[in-house]
mmCIF file of C-alpha atoms in Angstrom:
data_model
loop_
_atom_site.group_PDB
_atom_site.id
_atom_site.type_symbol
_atom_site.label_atom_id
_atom_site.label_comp_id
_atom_site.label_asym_id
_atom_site.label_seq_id
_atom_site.Cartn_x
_atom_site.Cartn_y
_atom_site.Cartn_z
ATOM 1 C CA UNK A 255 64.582 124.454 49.464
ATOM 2 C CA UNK A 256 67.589 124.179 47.562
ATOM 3 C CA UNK A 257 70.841 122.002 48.591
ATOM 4 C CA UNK A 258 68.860 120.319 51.109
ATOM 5 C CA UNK A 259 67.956 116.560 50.922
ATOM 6 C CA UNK A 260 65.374 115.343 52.947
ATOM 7 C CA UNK A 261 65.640 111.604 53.683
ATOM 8 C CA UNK A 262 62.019 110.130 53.010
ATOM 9 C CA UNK A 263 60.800 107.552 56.756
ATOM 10 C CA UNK A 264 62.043 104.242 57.037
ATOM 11 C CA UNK A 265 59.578 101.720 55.805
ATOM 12 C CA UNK A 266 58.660 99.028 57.696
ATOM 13 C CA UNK A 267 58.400 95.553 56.224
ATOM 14 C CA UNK A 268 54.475 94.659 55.004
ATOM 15 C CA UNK A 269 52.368 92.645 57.504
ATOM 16 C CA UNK A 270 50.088 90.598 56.947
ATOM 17 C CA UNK A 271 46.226 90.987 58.337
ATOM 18 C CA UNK A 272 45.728 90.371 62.036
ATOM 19 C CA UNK A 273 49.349 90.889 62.436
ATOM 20 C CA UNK A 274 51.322 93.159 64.251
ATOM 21 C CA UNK A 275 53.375 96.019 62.999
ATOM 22 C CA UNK A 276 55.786 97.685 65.142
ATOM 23 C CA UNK A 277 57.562 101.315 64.209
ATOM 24 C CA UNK A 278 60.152 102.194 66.569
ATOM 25 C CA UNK A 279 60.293 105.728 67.529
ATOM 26 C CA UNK A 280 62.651 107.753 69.304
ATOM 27 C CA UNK A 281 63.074 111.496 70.116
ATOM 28 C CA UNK A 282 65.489 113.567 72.747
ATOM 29 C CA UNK A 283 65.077 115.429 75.420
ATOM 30 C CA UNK A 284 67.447 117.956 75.991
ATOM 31 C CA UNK A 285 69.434 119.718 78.728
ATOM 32 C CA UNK A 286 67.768 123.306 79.255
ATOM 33 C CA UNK A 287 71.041 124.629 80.816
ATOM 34 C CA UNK A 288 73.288 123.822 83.683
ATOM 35 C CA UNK A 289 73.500 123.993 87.523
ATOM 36 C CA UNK A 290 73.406 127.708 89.232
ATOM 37 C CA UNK A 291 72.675 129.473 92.110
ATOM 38 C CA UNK A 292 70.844 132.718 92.445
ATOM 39 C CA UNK A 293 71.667 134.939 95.658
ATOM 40 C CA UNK A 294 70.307 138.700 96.539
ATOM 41 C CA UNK A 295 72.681 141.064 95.610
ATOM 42 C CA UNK A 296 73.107 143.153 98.570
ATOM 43 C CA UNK A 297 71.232 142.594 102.332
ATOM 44 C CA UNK A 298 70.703 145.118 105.356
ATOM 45 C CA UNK A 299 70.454 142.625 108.427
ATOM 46 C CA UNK A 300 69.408 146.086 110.527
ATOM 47 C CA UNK A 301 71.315 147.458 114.024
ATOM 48 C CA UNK A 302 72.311 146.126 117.144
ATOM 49 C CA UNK A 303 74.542 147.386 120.066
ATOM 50 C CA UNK A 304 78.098 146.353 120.820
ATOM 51 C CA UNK A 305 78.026 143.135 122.911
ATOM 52 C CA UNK A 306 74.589 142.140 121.726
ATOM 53 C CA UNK A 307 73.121 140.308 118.217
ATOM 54 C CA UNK A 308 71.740 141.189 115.156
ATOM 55 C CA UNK A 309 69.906 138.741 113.282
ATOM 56 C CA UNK A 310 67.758 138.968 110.069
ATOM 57 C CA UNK A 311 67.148 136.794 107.024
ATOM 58 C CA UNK A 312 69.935 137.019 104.135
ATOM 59 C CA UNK A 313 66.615 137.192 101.428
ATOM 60 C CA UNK A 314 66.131 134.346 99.337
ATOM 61 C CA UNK A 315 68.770 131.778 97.699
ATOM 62 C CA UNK A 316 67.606 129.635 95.065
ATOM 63 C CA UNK A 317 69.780 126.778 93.172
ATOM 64 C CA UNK A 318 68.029 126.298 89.655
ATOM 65 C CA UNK A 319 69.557 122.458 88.209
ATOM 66 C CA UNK A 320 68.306 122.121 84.344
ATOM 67 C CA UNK A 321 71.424 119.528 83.573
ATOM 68 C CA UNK A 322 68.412 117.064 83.076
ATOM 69 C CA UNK A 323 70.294 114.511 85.062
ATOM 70 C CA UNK A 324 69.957 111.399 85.719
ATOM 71 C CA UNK A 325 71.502 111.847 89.076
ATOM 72 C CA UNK A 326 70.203 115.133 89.480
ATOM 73 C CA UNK A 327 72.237 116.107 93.446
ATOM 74 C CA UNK A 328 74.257 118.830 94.326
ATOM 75 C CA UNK A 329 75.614 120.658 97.154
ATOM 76 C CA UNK A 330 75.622 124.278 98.090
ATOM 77 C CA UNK A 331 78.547 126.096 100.000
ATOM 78 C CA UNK A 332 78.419 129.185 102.330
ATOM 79 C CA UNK A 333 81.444 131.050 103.213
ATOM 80 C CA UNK A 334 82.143 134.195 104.358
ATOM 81 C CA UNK A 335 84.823 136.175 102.152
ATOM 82 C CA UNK A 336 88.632 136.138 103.673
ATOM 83 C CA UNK A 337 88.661 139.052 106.371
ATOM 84 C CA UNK A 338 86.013 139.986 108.277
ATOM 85 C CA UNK A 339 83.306 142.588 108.224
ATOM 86 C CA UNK A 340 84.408 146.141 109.145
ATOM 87 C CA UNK A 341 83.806 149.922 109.459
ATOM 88 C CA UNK A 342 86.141 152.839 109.445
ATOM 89 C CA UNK A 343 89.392 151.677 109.134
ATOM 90 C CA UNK A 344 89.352 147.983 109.856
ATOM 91 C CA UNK A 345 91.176 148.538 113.170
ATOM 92 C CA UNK A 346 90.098 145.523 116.070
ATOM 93 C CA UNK A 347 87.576 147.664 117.232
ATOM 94 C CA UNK A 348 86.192 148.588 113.555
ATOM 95 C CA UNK A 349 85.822 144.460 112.595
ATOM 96 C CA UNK A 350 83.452 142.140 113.329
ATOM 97 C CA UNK A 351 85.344 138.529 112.856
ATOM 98 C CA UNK A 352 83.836 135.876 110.561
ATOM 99 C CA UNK A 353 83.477 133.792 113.812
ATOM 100 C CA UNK A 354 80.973 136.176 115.019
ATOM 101 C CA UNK A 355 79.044 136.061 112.074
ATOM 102 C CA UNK A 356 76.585 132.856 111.934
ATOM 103 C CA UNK A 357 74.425 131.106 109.671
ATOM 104 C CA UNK A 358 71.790 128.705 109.269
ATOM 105 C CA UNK A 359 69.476 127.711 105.961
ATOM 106 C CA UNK A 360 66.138 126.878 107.802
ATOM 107 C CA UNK A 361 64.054 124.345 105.689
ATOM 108 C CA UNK A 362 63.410 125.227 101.689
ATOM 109 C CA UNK A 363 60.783 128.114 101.566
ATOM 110 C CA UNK A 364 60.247 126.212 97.702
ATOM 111 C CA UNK A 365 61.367 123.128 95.848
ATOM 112 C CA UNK A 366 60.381 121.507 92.033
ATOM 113 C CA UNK A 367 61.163 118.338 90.714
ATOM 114 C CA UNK A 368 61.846 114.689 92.550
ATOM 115 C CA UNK A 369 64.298 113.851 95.317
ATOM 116 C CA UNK A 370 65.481 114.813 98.755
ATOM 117 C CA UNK A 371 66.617 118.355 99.202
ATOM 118 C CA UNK A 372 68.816 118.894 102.658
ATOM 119 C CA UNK A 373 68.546 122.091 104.580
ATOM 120 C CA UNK A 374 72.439 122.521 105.698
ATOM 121 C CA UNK A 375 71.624 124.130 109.144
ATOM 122 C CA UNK A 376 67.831 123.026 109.807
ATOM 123 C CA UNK A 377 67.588 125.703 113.148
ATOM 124 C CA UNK A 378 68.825 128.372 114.536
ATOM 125 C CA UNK A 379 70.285 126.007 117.118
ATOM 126 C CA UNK A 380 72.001 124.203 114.094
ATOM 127 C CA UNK A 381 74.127 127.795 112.926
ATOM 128 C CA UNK A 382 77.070 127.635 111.818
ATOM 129 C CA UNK A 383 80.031 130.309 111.717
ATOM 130 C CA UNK A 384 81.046 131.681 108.967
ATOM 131 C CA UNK A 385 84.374 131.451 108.922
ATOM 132 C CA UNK A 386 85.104 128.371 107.192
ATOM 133 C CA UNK A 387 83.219 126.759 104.122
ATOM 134 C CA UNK A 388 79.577 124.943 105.063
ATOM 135 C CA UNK A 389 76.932 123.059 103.810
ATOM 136 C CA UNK A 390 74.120 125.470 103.217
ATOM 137 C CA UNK A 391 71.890 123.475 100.869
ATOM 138 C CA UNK A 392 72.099 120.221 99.397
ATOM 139 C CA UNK A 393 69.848 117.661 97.182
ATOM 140 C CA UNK A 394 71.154 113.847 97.612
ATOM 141 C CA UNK A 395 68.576 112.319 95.284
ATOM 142 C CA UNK A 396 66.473 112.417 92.349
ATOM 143 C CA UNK A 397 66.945 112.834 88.751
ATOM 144 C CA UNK A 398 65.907 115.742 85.737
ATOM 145 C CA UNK A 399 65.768 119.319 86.781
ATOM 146 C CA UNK A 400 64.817 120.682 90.477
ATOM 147 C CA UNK A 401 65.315 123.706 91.923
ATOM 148 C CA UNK A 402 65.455 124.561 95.716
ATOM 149 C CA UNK A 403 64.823 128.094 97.173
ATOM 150 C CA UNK A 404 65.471 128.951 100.829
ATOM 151 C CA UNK A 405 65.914 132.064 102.946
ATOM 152 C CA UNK A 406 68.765 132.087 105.434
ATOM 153 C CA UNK A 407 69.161 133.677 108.695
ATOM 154 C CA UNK A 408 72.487 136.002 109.557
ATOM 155 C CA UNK A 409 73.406 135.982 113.277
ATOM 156 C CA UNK A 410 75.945 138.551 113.796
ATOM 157 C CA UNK A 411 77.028 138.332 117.496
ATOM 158 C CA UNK A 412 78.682 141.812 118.062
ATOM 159 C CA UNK A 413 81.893 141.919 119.755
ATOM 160 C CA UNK A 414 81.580 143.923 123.058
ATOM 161 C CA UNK A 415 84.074 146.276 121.813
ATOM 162 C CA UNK A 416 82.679 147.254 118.699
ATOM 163 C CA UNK A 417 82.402 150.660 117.897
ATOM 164 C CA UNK A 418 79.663 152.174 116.310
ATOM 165 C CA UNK A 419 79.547 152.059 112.424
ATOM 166 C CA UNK A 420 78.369 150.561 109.437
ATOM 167 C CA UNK A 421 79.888 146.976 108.867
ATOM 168 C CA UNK A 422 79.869 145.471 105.432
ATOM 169 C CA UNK A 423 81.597 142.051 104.452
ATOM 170 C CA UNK A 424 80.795 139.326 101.923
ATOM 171 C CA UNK A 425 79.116 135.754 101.891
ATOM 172 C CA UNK A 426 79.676 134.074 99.362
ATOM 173 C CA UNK A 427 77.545 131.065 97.955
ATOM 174 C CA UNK A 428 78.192 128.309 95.301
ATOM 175 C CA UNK A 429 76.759 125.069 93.812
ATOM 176 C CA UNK A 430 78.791 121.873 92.344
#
């Protein structure tokens, strides 16, 4: 190949018989990528009646970490977007507030690598609402890449006077 100048090995000093030589070698390893999360893109959670609860798994959430880190944790946040859900015209009657919407991880449905992942909300006795920014996965140790997958539950507890309707509102997820 032309223009290109290809530096011939070190040499090691000569050793004598019965003695040792040593060659010191040394190679990288490489970051893959960074630190993401994966969520479904849309989720039915079904029907209920006014007063009552609808609850169904969001479908699976998985963070991915390739940083190749040697503190390899992270934390994933649940929130649900500003507003609330809503039908029609988004009157009191046609919204479902974020505090009636709940949420809870459950333990990881799938994990790779080393270290301790954290289910945010372990039961469904451990939900939390929606309204405000929460824990929904975490991994406090380990190093190199990991990746957790879970699949959380959605409890929606229906105001009494909601009307009938199809609700739709955000969650939003993140990792850092």
């Amino acid at each position: 190949m032309a223009g290109v100048a290809v530096a011939p090995p070190a040499q090691a000093g000569t050793c004598a018989a019965s003695t040792t030589c040593s060659t010191t070698v040394t190679f990288t390893v490489a970051a893959e990528g960074g630190l993401q999360i994966t969520v479904p893109d849309t989720a039915s959670l079904g029907s209920g009646n006014s007063g009552g609860q609808i609850s169904a798994q969001l479908g699976p959430v998985t963070v991915s970490d390739q940083r190749a880190a040697l503190t390899a944790t992270w934390v994933a946040s649940v929130v649900a977007a500003a507003g609330a859900f809503t039908t029609g015209g988004g009157t009191a009657a046609e919204t479902v507030p974020t505090t009636a919407v709940l949420y809870w991880s459950g333990p990881a449905t799938a994990t790779t690598g080393t270290g301790t992942f954290v289910p945010g909300q372990v039961n469904a006795a451990a939900a939390q609402s929606l309204d405000a920014s929460r824990t929904a996965f975490s991994k406090t140790t380990g190093s190199g890449d990991n990746s957790a997958t879970w699949n959380p539950t959605i409890v929606v507890n229906v105001p009494a006077q909601a009307v009938a309707g199809v609700y739709t509102g955000t969650v939003n997820h993140s990792v850092a």
